[in-house]
Amino acid sequence: TTQVRAIAEVATAVTKGDLTRSIQVDARGEVAELKDNINTMIDNLRLTTDRNTEQDWLKTNLARFTNMLQGQRDLTTVGRLLLNELTPLVNAQLGVIYQVESEELQTMRLLSAYADDGTNGHAQRLRIGEGLIGQCAADRRRMLITEMPDHAVPIGSALFKVKPANIIVLPVLFENQVKAVIELASVNQFTALQTMFLEQLTASIGIVLNSIEDTMQT
């Protein structure tokens, strides 16, 4: 009866949505097989629930950014809105976005910055191929830096300064043409979900930036 009560207790918790429990009681024979099967079922349910939660988070936030940027007609406003919402969402603390001014002239300009201090501020202009941001624009592919040198620009406030643990640099593309580059720094490691979100978001941002540039040219 101890074994049956333990199984029933965990099964009842699962029906109430608690997927953190597992049956720990010692058992043999058919009862042990039943216990193992229920524990496997709980693990599978937890994995499925986590996966569904991640997909909901991904779809919800992609839709939110699409709606937020829709109808915008100013590049600086788009850059500011984007970094103000995106940087804290992925648990980053520093962020910049550079717009490619001219691929012919190989120039980029700082569109907006998030929590960038005056001491270690980013340059107002870069050339394509210059630094990580310029190289990202040249290569048209994402960069993820997980080992920071001691002289890396620190993340800090009036109370502390700390070296970032991760930096991610992402190209914003439209029809394989670089429109901008986003760089984010965090004291934590970027998760696989956050990285997937950033890669999918940059595709939507590329459409927005291209639309604004076409309107400005018109």
mmCIF file of C-alpha atoms in Angstrom:
data_model
loop_
_atom_site.group_PDB
_atom_site.id
_atom_site.type_symbol
_atom_site.label_atom_id
_atom_site.label_comp_id
_atom_site.label_asym_id
_atom_site.label_seq_id
_atom_site.Cartn_x
_atom_site.Cartn_y
_atom_site.Cartn_z
ATOM 1 C CA THR A 1 0.000 0.000 0.000
ATOM 2 C CA THR A 2 2.942 2.372 0.543
ATOM 3 C CA GLN A 3 3.939 1.924 -3.080
ATOM 4 C CA VAL A 4 0.369 2.418 -4.327
ATOM 5 C CA ARG A 5 -0.084 5.543 -2.199
ATOM 6 C CA ALA A 6 3.175 7.019 -3.526
ATOM 7 C CA ILE A 7 2.144 6.357 -7.126
ATOM 8 C CA ALA A 8 -1.340 7.765 -6.528
ATOM 9 C CA GLU A 9 0.067 10.904 -4.876
ATOM 10 C CA VAL A 10 2.354 11.715 -7.805
ATOM 11 C CA ALA A 11 -0.340 10.849 -10.362
ATOM 12 C CA THR A 12 -2.749 13.212 -8.608
ATOM 13 C CA ALA A 13 -0.139 15.985 -8.662
ATOM 14 C CA VAL A 14 0.333 15.477 -12.417
ATOM 15 C CA THR A 15 -3.414 15.790 -13.057
ATOM 16 C CA LYS A 16 -3.240 19.170 -11.301
ATOM 17 C CA GLY A 17 -0.427 20.342 -13.591
ATOM 18 C CA ASP A 18 2.548 19.710 -11.286
ATOM 19 C CA LEU A 19 5.195 18.102 -13.501
ATOM 20 C CA THR A 20 8.063 18.540 -11.049
ATOM 21 C CA ARG A 21 7.263 15.372 -9.078
ATOM 22 C CA SER A 22 8.449 11.815 -9.641
ATOM 23 C CA ILE A 23 7.831 8.523 -7.863
ATOM 24 C CA GLN A 24 10.758 7.767 -5.584
ATOM 25 C CA VAL A 25 9.453 4.788 -3.589
ATOM 26 C CA ASP A 26 11.317 1.462 -3.785
ATOM 27 C CA ALA A 27 9.446 -1.146 -5.778
ATOM 28 C CA ARG A 28 9.953 -4.498 -7.486
ATOM 29 C CA GLY A 29 8.315 -6.471 -10.225
ATOM 30 C CA GLU A 30 5.232 -5.120 -11.941
ATOM 31 C CA VAL A 31 4.946 -2.205 -9.501
ATOM 32 C CA ALA A 32 8.510 -1.123 -10.342
ATOM 33 C CA GLU A 33 7.683 -1.283 -14.057
ATOM 34 C CA LEU A 34 4.549 0.813 -13.451
ATOM 35 C CA LYS A 35 6.590 3.341 -11.465
ATOM 36 C CA ASP A 36 9.204 3.655 -14.231
ATOM 37 C CA ASN A 37 6.545 4.064 -16.919
ATOM 38 C CA ILE A 38 4.783 6.824 -14.993
ATOM 39 C CA ASN A 39 8.066 8.643 -14.348
ATOM 40 C CA THR A 40 8.900 8.413 -18.074
ATOM 41 C CA MET A 41 5.445 9.758 -18.911
ATOM 42 C CA ILE A 42 5.985 12.723 -16.566
ATOM 43 C CA ASP A 43 9.382 13.475 -18.163
ATOM 44 C CA ASN A 44 7.852 13.404 -21.648
ATOM 45 C CA LEU A 45 4.975 15.631 -20.562
ATOM 46 C CA ARG A 46 7.417 18.111 -19.023
ATOM 47 C CA LEU A 47 9.529 18.228 -22.202
ATOM 48 C CA THR A 48 6.448 18.729 -24.378
ATOM 49 C CA THR A 49 5.114 21.449 -22.075
ATOM 50 C CA ASP A 50 8.468 23.266 -22.034
ATOM 51 C CA ARG A 51 8.705 23.048 -25.825
ATOM 52 C CA ASN A 52 5.180 24.419 -26.252
ATOM 53 C CA THR A 53 5.905 27.220 -23.785
ATOM 54 C CA GLU A 54 9.039 28.188 -25.707
ATOM 55 C CA GLN A 55 7.169 28.197 -29.035
ATOM 56 C CA ASP A 56 4.408 30.355 -27.532
ATOM 57 C CA TRP A 57 7.025 32.807 -26.208
ATOM 58 C CA LEU A 58 8.727 32.888 -29.604
ATOM 59 C CA LYS A 59 5.548 33.487 -31.624
ATOM 60 C CA THR A 60 4.115 36.017 -29.158
ATOM 61 C CA ASN A 61 7.232 38.191 -29.097
ATOM 62 C CA LEU A 62 7.817 38.014 -32.850
ATOM 63 C CA ALA A 63 4.240 39.204 -33.375
ATOM 64 C CA ARG A 64 4.691 41.944 -30.748
ATOM 65 C CA PHE A 65 7.784 43.369 -32.462
ATOM 66 C CA THR A 66 6.156 43.153 -35.884
ATOM 67 C CA ASN A 67 3.149 45.133 -34.632
ATOM 68 C CA MET A 68 5.361 47.625 -32.793
ATOM 69 C CA LEU A 69 7.499 48.423 -35.844
ATOM 70 C CA GLN A 70 4.696 48.345 -38.377
ATOM 71 C CA GLY A 71 3.984 51.738 -39.847
ATOM 72 C CA GLN A 72 7.171 53.386 -38.549
ATOM 73 C CA ARG A 73 8.750 55.842 -40.987
ATOM 74 C CA ASP A 74 11.880 56.980 -39.142
ATOM 75 C CA LEU A 75 15.016 54.852 -38.893
ATOM 76 C CA THR A 76 16.235 56.411 -35.626
ATOM 77 C CA THR A 77 12.863 55.779 -33.986
ATOM 78 C CA VAL A 78 12.917 52.171 -35.143
ATOM 79 C CA GLY A 79 16.425 51.693 -33.753
ATOM 80 C CA ARG A 80 15.481 53.186 -30.387
ATOM 81 C CA LEU A 81 12.222 51.227 -30.072
ATOM 82 C CA LEU A 82 13.951 48.031 -31.079
ATOM 83 C CA LEU A 83 16.800 48.216 -28.570
ATOM 84 C CA ASN A 84 14.590 49.476 -25.713
ATOM 85 C CA GLU A 85 12.347 46.419 -26.051
ATOM 86 C CA LEU A 86 14.772 43.806 -27.346
ATOM 87 C CA THR A 87 17.737 44.244 -24.995
ATOM 88 C CA PRO A 88 15.917 43.471 -21.705
ATOM 89 C CA LEU A 89 13.775 40.776 -23.369
ATOM 90 C CA VAL A 90 16.820 38.583 -24.066
ATOM 91 C CA ASN A 91 18.441 39.493 -20.708
ATOM 92 C CA ALA A 92 21.118 41.667 -22.311
ATOM 93 C CA GLN A 93 22.408 44.873 -20.718
ATOM 94 C CA LEU A 94 24.181 46.661 -23.579
ATOM 95 C CA GLY A 95 23.057 47.033 -27.164
ATOM 96 C CA VAL A 96 23.781 48.967 -30.362
ATOM 97 C CA ILE A 97 22.407 48.948 -33.877
ATOM 98 C CA TYR A 98 24.345 50.255 -36.885
ATOM 99 C CA GLN A 99 22.700 51.033 -40.224
ATOM 100 C CA VAL A 100 24.585 50.357 -43.451
ATOM 101 C CA GLU A 101 24.620 53.758 -45.143
ATOM 102 C CA SER A 102 26.221 52.705 -48.407
ATOM 103 C CA GLU A 103 27.568 49.346 -49.522
ATOM 104 C CA GLU A 104 29.455 51.116 -52.278
ATOM 105 C CA LEU A 105 31.229 53.430 -49.821
ATOM 106 C CA GLN A 106 31.457 50.640 -47.228
ATOM 107 C CA THR A 107 30.133 52.878 -44.419
ATOM 108 C CA MET A 108 27.874 52.293 -41.390
ATOM 109 C CA ARG A 109 26.411 54.769 -38.911
ATOM 110 C CA LEU A 110 25.269 54.330 -35.315
ATOM 111 C CA LEU A 111 21.480 54.279 -35.388
ATOM 112 C CA SER A 112 20.808 53.813 -31.665
ATOM 113 C CA ALA A 113 22.419 52.551 -28.462
ATOM 114 C CA TYR A 114 21.126 51.047 -25.218
ATOM 115 C CA ALA A 115 22.925 51.750 -21.900
ATOM 116 C CA ASP A 116 26.050 52.870 -23.769
ATOM 117 C CA ASP A 117 28.101 55.138 -21.508
ATOM 118 C CA GLY A 118 30.069 58.144 -22.662
ATOM 119 C CA THR A 119 33.433 56.775 -21.537
ATOM 120 C CA ASN A 120 33.387 53.618 -23.642
ATOM 121 C CA GLY A 121 30.848 54.766 -26.201
ATOM 122 C CA HIS A 122 30.621 53.240 -29.638
ATOM 123 C CA ALA A 123 31.932 55.105 -32.675
ATOM 124 C CA GLN A 124 29.388 57.133 -34.610
ATOM 125 C CA ARG A 125 30.606 55.594 -37.853
ATOM 126 C CA LEU A 126 32.296 52.352 -38.880
ATOM 127 C CA ARG A 127 33.529 50.892 -42.109
ATOM 128 C CA ILE A 128 32.306 47.490 -43.280
ATOM 129 C CA GLY A 129 34.935 45.015 -42.134
ATOM 130 C CA GLU A 130 35.969 47.164 -39.163
ATOM 131 C CA GLY A 131 35.685 45.402 -35.807
ATOM 132 C CA LEU A 132 33.168 42.680 -35.052
ATOM 133 C CA ILE A 133 30.220 44.776 -36.220
ATOM 134 C CA GLY A 134 31.878 45.668 -39.501
ATOM 135 C CA GLN A 135 33.028 42.083 -40.019
ATOM 136 C CA CYS A 136 29.519 40.803 -39.354
ATOM 137 C CA ALA A 137 28.257 43.127 -42.083
ATOM 138 C CA ALA A 138 30.938 41.873 -44.448
ATOM 139 C CA ASP A 139 30.353 38.173 -43.745
ATOM 140 C CA ARG A 140 26.530 38.378 -43.455
ATOM 141 C CA ARG A 141 26.482 35.866 -40.623
ATOM 142 C CA ARG A 142 25.919 35.773 -36.888
ATOM 143 C CA MET A 143 28.779 35.903 -34.396
ATOM 144 C CA LEU A 144 28.585 34.635 -30.816
ATOM 145 C CA ILE A 145 31.529 35.409 -28.523
ATOM 146 C CA THR A 146 31.601 33.414 -25.295
ATOM 147 C CA GLU A 147 35.121 34.126 -23.999
ATOM 148 C CA MET A 148 35.720 37.775 -23.192
ATOM 149 C CA PRO A 149 39.164 39.383 -22.901
ATOM 150 C CA ASP A 150 39.947 41.291 -19.711
ATOM 151 C CA HIS A 151 39.857 44.636 -21.525
ATOM 152 C CA ALA A 152 36.300 44.115 -22.879
ATOM 153 C CA VAL A 153 33.989 47.106 -22.482
ATOM 154 C CA PRO A 154 32.309 46.494 -19.088
ATOM 155 C CA ILE A 155 28.606 46.437 -18.344
ATOM 156 C CA GLY A 156 27.966 48.700 -15.402
ATOM 157 C CA SER A 157 26.112 51.406 -13.580
ATOM 158 C CA ALA A 158 26.899 53.766 -10.735
ATOM 159 C CA LEU A 159 27.078 50.746 -8.412
ATOM 160 C CA PHE A 160 29.115 48.157 -10.323
ATOM 161 C CA LYS A 161 31.006 47.228 -13.462
ATOM 162 C CA VAL A 162 31.273 43.671 -14.766
ATOM 163 C CA LYS A 163 32.744 42.014 -17.846
ATOM 164 C CA PRO A 164 30.073 40.587 -20.191
ATOM 165 C CA ALA A 165 29.814 36.809 -20.429
ATOM 166 C CA ASN A 166 28.412 36.735 -23.974
ATOM 167 C CA ILE A 167 28.289 39.064 -26.964
ATOM 168 C CA ILE A 168 26.135 38.326 -29.980
ATOM 169 C CA VAL A 169 26.402 40.216 -33.279
ATOM 170 C CA LEU A 170 23.625 39.754 -35.834
ATOM 171 C CA PRO A 171 23.284 40.962 -39.424
ATOM 172 C CA VAL A 172 19.907 42.368 -40.466
ATOM 173 C CA LEU A 173 19.359 41.165 -44.020
ATOM 174 C CA PHE A 174 16.849 41.869 -46.761
ATOM 175 C CA GLU A 175 17.183 39.704 -49.864
ATOM 176 C CA ASN A 176 20.758 38.864 -48.793
ATOM 177 C CA GLN A 177 21.654 42.558 -48.581
ATOM 178 C CA VAL A 178 22.886 43.862 -45.222
ATOM 179 C CA LYS A 179 20.669 46.648 -43.903
ATOM 180 C CA ALA A 180 22.005 46.883 -40.353
ATOM 181 C CA VAL A 181 23.943 45.060 -37.637
ATOM 182 C CA ILE A 182 22.811 44.551 -34.033
ATOM 183 C CA GLU A 183 25.252 43.885 -31.194
ATOM 184 C CA LEU A 184 24.071 42.793 -27.728
ATOM 185 C CA ALA A 185 26.138 42.096 -24.605
ATOM 186 C CA SER A 186 24.969 40.191 -21.526
ATOM 187 C CA VAL A 187 26.327 39.162 -18.137
ATOM 188 C CA ASN A 188 24.596 35.817 -18.771
ATOM 189 C CA GLN A 189 24.896 33.276 -21.565
ATOM 190 C CA PHE A 190 22.384 33.626 -24.396
ATOM 191 C CA THR A 191 20.089 30.603 -24.479
ATOM 192 C CA ALA A 192 19.262 28.591 -27.595
ATOM 193 C CA LEU A 193 15.730 30.027 -27.494
ATOM 194 C CA GLN A 194 16.980 33.617 -27.301
ATOM 195 C CA THR A 195 19.404 33.012 -30.181
ATOM 196 C CA MET A 196 16.642 31.472 -32.306
ATOM 197 C CA PHE A 197 14.378 34.430 -31.529
ATOM 198 C CA LEU A 198 17.056 36.960 -32.495
ATOM 199 C CA GLU A 199 17.751 35.216 -35.800
ATOM 200 C CA GLN A 200 14.062 35.132 -36.725
ATOM 201 C CA LEU A 201 13.504 38.708 -35.581
ATOM 202 C CA THR A 202 16.302 40.118 -37.726
ATOM 203 C CA ALA A 203 14.494 38.878 -40.842
ATOM 204 C CA SER A 204 11.417 40.925 -39.875
ATOM 205 C CA ILE A 205 13.557 43.953 -39.050
ATOM 206 C CA GLY A 206 15.196 43.739 -42.463
ATOM 207 C CA ILE A 207 11.796 44.085 -44.144
ATOM 208 C CA VAL A 208 10.957 47.128 -41.979
ATOM 209 C CA LEU A 209 14.276 48.899 -42.640
ATOM 210 C CA ASN A 210 14.066 48.270 -46.362
ATOM 211 C CA SER A 211 10.508 49.653 -46.441
ATOM 212 C CA ILE A 212 11.576 52.834 -44.625
ATOM 213 C CA GLU A 213 14.571 53.334 -46.928
ATOM 214 C CA ASP A 214 12.333 52.953 -49.995
ATOM 215 C CA THR A 215 9.909 55.523 -48.577
ATOM 216 C CA MET A 216 12.726 57.970 -47.846
ATOM 217 C CA GLN A 217 14.100 57.586 -51.386
ATOM 218 C CA THR A 218 10.626 58.163 -52.820
#
